[in-house]
Short mmCIF file of C-alpha atoms in Angstrom, two decimals:
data_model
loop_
_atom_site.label_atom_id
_atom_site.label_comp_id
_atom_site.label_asym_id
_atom_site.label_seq_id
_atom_site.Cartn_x
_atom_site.Cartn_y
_atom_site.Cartn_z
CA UNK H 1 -22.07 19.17 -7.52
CA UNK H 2 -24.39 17.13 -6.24
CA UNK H 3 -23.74 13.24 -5.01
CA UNK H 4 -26.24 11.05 -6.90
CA UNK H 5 -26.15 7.11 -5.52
CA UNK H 6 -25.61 4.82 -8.85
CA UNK H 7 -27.72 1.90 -8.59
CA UNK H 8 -25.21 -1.51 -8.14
CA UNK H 9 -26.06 -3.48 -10.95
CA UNK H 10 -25.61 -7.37 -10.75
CA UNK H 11 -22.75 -8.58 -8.77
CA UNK H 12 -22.30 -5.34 -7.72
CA UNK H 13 -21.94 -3.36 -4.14
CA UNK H 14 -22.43 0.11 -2.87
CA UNK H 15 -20.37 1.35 -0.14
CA UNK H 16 -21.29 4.41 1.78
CA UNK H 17 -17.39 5.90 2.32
CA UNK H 18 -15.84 6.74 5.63
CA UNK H 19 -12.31 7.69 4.71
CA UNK H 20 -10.41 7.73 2.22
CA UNK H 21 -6.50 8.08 1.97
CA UNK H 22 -3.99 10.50 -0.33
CA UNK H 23 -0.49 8.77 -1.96
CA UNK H 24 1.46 10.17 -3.97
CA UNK H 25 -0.03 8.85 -6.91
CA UNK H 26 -3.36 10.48 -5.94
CA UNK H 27 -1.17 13.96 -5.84
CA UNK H 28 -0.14 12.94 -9.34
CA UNK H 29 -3.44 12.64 -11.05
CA UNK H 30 -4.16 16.07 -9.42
CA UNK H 31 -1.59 17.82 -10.71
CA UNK H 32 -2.20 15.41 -14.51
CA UNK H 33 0.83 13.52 -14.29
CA UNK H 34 -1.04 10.39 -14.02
CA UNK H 35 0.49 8.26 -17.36
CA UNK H 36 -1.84 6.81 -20.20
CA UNK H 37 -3.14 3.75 -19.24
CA UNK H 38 -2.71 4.14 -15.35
CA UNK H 39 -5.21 7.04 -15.40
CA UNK H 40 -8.07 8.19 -17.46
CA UNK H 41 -9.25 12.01 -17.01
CA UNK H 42 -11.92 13.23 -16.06
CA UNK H 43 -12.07 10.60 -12.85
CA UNK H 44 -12.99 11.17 -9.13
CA UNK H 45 -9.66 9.76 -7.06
CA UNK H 46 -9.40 7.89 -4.05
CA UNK H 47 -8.14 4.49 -4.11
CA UNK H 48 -7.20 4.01 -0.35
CA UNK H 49 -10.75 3.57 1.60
CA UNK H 50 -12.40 2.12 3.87
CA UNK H 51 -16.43 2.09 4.36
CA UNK H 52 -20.07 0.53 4.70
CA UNK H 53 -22.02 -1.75 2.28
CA UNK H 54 -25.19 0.05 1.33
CA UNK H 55 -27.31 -1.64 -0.92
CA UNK H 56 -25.89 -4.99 -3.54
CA UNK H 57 -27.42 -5.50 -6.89
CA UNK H 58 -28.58 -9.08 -8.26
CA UNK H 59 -26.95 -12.26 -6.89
CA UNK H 60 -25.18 -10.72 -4.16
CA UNK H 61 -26.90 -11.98 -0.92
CA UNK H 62 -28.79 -9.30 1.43
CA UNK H 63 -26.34 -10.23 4.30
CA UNK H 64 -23.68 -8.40 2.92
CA UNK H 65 -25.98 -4.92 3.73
CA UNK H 66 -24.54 -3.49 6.67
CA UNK H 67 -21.48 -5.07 6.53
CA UNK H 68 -17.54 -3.06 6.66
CA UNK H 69 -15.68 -3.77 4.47
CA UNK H 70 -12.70 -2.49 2.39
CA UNK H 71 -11.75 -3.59 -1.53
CA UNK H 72 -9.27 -4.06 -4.16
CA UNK H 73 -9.11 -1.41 -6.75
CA UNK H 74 -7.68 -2.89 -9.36
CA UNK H 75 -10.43 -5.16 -11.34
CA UNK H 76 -9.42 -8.18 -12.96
CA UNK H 77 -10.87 -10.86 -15.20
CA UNK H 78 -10.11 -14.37 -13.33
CA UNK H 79 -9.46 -15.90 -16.36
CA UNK H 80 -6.39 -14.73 -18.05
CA UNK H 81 -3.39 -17.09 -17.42
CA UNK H 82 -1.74 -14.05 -14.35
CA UNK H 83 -5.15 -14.40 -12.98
CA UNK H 84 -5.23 -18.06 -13.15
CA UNK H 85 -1.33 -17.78 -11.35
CA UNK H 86 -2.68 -15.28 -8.41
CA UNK H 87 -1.54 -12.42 -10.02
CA UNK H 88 -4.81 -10.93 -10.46
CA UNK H 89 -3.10 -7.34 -9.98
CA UNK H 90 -1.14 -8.45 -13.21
CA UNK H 91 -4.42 -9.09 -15.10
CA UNK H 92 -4.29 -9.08 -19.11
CA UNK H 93 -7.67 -8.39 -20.09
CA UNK H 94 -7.15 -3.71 -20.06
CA UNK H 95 -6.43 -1.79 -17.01
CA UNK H 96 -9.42 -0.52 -14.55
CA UNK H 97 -8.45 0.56 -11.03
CA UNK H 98 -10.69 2.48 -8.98
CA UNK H 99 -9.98 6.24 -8.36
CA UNK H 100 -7.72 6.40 -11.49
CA UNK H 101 -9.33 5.31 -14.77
CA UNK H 102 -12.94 4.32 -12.92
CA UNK H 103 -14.66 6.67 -10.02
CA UNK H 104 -12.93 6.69 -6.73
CA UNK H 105 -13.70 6.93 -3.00
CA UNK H 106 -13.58 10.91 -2.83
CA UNK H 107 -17.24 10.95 -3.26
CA UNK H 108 -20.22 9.76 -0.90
CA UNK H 109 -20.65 6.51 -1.98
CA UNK H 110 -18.60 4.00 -4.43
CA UNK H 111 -20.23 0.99 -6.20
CA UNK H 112 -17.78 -1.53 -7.28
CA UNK H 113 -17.86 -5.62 -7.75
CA UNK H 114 -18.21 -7.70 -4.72
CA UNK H 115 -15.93 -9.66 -5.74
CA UNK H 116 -13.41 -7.38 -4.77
CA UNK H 117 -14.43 -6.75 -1.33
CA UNK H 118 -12.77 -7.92 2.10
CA UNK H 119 -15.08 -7.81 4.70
CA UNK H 120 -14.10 -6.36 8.20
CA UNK H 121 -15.12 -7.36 11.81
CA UNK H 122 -18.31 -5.56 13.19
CA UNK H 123 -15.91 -3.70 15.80
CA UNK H 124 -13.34 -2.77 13.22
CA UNK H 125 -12.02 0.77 13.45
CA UNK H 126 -12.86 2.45 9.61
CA UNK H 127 -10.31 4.97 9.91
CA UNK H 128 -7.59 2.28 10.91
CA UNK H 129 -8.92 -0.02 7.78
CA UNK H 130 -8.38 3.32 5.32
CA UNK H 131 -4.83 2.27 5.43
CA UNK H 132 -5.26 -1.02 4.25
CA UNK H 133 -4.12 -0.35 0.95
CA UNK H 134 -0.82 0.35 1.32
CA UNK H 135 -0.54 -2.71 4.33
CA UNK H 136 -1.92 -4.90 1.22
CA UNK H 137 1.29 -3.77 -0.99
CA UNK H 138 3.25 -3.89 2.00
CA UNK H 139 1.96 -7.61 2.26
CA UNK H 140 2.98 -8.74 -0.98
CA UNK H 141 6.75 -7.51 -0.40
CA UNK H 142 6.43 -9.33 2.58
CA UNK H 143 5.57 -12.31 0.69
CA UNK H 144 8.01 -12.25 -1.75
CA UNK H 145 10.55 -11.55 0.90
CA UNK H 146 9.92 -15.27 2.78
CA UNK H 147 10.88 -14.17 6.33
CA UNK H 148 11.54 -16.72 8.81
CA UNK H 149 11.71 -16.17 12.47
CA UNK H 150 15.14 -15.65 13.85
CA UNK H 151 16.06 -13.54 10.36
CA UNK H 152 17.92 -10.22 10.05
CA UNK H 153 16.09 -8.03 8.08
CA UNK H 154 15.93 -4.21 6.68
CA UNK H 155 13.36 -2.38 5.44
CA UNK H 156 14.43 0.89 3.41
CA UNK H 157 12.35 3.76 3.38
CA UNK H 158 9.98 4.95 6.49
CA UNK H 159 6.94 6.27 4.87
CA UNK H 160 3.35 4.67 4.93
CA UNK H 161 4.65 1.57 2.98
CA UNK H 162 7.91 1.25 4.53
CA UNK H 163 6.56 1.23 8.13
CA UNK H 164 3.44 -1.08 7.37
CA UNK H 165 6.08 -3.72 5.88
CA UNK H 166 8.40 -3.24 8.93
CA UNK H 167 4.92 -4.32 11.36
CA UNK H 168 4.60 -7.16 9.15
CA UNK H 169 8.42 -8.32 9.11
CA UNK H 170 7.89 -8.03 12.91
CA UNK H 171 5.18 -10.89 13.19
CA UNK H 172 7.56 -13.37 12.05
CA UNK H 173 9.45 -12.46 15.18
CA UNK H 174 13.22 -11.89 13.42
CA UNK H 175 15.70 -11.52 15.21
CA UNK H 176 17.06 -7.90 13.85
CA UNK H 177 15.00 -5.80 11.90
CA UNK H 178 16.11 -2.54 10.74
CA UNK H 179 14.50 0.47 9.57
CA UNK H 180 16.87 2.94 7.13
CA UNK H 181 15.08 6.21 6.15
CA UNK H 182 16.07 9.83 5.38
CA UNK H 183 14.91 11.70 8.45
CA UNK H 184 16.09 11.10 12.25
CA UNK H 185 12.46 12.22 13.35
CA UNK H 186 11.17 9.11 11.99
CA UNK H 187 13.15 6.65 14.30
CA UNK H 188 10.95 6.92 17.35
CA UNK H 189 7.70 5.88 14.78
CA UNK H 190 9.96 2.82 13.43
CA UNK H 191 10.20 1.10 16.68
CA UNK H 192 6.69 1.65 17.71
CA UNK H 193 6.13 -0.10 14.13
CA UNK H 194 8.37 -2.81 15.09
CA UNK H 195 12.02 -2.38 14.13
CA UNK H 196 14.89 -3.08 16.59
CA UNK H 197 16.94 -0.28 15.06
CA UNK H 198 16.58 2.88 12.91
CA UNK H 199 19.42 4.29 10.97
CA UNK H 200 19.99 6.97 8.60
CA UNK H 201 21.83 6.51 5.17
CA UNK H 202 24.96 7.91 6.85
CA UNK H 203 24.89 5.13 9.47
CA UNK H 204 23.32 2.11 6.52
CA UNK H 205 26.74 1.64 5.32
CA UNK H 206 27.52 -0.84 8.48
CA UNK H 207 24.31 -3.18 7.44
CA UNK H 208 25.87 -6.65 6.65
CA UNK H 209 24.91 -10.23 6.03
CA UNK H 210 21.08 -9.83 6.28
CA UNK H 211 19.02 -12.66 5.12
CA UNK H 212 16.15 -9.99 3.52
CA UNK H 213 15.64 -6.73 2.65
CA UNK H 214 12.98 -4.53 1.17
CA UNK H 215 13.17 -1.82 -0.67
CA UNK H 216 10.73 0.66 -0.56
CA UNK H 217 12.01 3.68 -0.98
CA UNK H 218 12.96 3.33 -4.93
CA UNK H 219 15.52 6.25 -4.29
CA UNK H 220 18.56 6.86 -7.06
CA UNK H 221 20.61 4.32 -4.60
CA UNK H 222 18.41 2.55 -2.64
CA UNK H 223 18.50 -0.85 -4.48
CA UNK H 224 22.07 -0.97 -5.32
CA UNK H 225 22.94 0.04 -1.63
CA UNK H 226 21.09 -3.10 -0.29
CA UNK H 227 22.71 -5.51 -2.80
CA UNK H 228 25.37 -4.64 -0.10
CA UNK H 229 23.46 -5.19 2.64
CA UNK H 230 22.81 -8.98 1.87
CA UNK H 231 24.41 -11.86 2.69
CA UNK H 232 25.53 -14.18 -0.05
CA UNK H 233 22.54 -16.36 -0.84
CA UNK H 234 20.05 -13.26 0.43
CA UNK H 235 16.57 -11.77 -0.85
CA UNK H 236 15.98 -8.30 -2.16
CA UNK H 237 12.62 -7.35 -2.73
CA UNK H 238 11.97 -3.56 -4.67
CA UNK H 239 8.73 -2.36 -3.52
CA UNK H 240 9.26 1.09 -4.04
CA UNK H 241 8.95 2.33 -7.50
CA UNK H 242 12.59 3.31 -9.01
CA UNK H 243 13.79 6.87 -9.82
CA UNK H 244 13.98 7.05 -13.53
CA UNK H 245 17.82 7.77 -13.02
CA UNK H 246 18.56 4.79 -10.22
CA UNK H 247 21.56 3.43 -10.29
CA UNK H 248 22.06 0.10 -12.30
CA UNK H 249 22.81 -3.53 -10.31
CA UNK H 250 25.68 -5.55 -10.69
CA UNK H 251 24.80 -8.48 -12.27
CA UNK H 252 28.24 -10.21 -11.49
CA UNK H 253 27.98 -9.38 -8.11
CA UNK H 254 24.74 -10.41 -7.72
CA UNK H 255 25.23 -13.83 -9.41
CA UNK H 256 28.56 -14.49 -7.66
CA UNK H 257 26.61 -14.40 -4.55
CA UNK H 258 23.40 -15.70 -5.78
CA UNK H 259 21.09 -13.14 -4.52
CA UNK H 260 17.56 -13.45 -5.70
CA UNK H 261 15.85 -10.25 -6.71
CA UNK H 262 11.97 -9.78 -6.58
CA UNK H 263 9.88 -6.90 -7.31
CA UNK H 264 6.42 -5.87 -5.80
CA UNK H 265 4.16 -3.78 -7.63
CA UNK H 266 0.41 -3.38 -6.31
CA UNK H 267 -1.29 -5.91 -4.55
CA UNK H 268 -3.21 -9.50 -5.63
CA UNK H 269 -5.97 -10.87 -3.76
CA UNK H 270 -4.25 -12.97 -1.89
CA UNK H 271 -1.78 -10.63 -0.69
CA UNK H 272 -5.24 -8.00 0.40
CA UNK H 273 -6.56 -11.26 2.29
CA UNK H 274 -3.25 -11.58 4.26
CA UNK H 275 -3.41 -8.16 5.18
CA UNK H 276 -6.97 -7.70 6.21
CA UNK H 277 -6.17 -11.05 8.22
CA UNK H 278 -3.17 -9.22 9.94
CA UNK H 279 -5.59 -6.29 10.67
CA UNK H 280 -7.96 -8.29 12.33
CA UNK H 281 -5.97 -10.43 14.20
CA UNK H 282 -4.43 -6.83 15.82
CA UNK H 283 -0.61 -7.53 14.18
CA UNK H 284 -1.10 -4.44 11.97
CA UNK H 285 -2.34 -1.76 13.59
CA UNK H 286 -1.97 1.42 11.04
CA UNK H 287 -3.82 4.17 12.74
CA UNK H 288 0.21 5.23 14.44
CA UNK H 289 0.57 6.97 10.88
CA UNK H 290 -2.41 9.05 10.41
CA UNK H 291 -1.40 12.45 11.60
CA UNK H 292 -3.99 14.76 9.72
CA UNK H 293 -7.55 13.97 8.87
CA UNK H 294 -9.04 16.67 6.70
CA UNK H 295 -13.10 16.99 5.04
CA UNK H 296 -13.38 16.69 1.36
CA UNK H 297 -13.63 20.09 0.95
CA UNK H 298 -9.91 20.37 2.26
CA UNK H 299 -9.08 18.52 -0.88
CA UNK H 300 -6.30 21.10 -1.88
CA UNK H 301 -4.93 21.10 1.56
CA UNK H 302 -4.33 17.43 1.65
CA UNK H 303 -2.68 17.71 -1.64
CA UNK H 304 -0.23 20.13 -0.41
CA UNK H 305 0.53 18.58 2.54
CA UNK H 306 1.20 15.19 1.09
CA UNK H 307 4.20 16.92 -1.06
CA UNK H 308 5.11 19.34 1.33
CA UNK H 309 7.78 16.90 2.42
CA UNK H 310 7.56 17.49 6.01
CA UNK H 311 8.36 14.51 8.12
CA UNK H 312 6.32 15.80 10.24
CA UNK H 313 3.18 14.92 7.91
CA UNK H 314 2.37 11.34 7.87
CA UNK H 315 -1.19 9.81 6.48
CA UNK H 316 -3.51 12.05 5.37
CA UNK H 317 -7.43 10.83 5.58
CA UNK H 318 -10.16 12.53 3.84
CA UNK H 319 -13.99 11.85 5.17
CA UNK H 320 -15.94 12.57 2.37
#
């Protein structure tokens, strides 16, 4: 079918797309196991992008043409009290989010509200700033995780988000920071992304005393295995969305030692501005995980390949 531009209306933006990026929530809407109210069929996906401003509609200023940019996809109100707090990923007012219940990047162009845009250097690389997505979610585990230099830290899981949060645990300079994931292929890709070690979940057992760890892996274990990892006083942050069937937490335990517990889900505004900032300032450089970049007309490919779950498949980009 043919691509027809949409006009932006008023305080509006259209991008012209260069790439756009495949989760596994993208895989999920395509096979319709995207949940009532986090989707909305029929939609065009992509959520993950990275692109060109076009054209802007009324009372967005002219300079803005031209520009590269990136944006949030989930809208919010600004007004609601989680708004008013900086959750604005949290907001009350109904659910939008681009490339799920509104039209995505997987089309030519994508016209969305300014306000929602992060604007890139004129040398950025557009196929690096694709990823900036998931470096925005990694951001806000980071966030909630309060690293300070010197720390021992672990990250769990060495996907997309688990690597992007280990690169950003390493700009606080700790002084151990560990990488546990499934496969032994991935240990080489840790350390370029920053971790001092990479173990396997037969070698995680000896993990002790760390003053942080993130979860991103959300596996049946994951989050009661780093309980143990922690020292007493420690942070656990669960980025990863849970198995249904995850093991439950000891709430003795985890009192006794006072461990505080924080979750990341998604990404607020403040948490997309820390990670465009890390972009630009070359601390997080993503483009290490890209390992296939396919045209939209390889649409079913890239589905595939994203649950094939070869290690040897990383990122998957798709240039419209």
């Amino acid at each position: 079918m043919e691509h027809t531009p949409r006009r932006p209306g008023p305080g509006e933006a259209r991008v012209r797309v260069h790439a756009v990026g495949i989760c596994d929530r993208d895989r999920d809407l395509y096979l319709g196991r995207g949940p009532v109210p986090y989707a909305r069929y029929p939609v065009t996906p992509g959520h993950e992008w990275s692109g060109t401003v076009t054209a802007v509609g009324e009372g967005v200023p002219a300079s803005l043409i031209g520009r590269k940019v990136v944006g949030e996809g989930l809208r919010n109100c600004e007004t609601c009290a989680p708004c008013r707090d900086g959750e604005t990923h949290l907001c009350a007012a109904g659910r939008g989010e681009t490339g799920f219940t509104l039209p995505g990047a997987m089309a030519p162009t994508l016209v969305l509200p300014v306000r929602l845009l992060h604007t890139l250097a004129p040398d950025a690389d557009l196929t690096a700033a694709a990823l900036l997505e998931p470096a925005a979610c990694a951001a806000a585990a980071v966030l909630k995780a309060r690293p300070l230099p010197g720390s021992r830290v672990a990250v769990i899981g060495a996907g997309t988000l688990g690597l992007l949060t280990a690169q950003l645990l390493g700009a606080f300079s700790p002084d151990e920071l560990t990488v546990v994931g499934a496969s032994p292929g991935r240990a080489d890709l840790s350390r370029r992304f920053g971790a001092t070690d990479h173990r396997t979940w037969d070698r995680a057992s000896g993990l002790a005393d760390l003053d942080a760890v993130i979860d991103t892996a959300g596996t049946t274990s994951s989050a009661r295995a780093a309980t143990s990892f922690l020292r007493p006083g420690g942070r656990l942050v669960l980025a990863g969305t849970p198995a249904q069937e995850a093991e439950r937490l000891d709430p003795a335990g985890i009192v006794g030692r006072q461990l505080s517990i924080g979750t990341a889900f998604g990404a607020s505004s403040g948490a997309w501005s820390y990670a465009v900032r890390a972009f630009s300032a070359g601390r997080l450089t993503p483009l290490g995980l890209l390992t296939h970049r396919l045209g939209i007309d390889e649409f079913g490919r890239a589905m595939e390949l994203t649950g094939s779950g070869d290690p040897r498949v990383g990122k998957v980009l798709l240039r419209p």
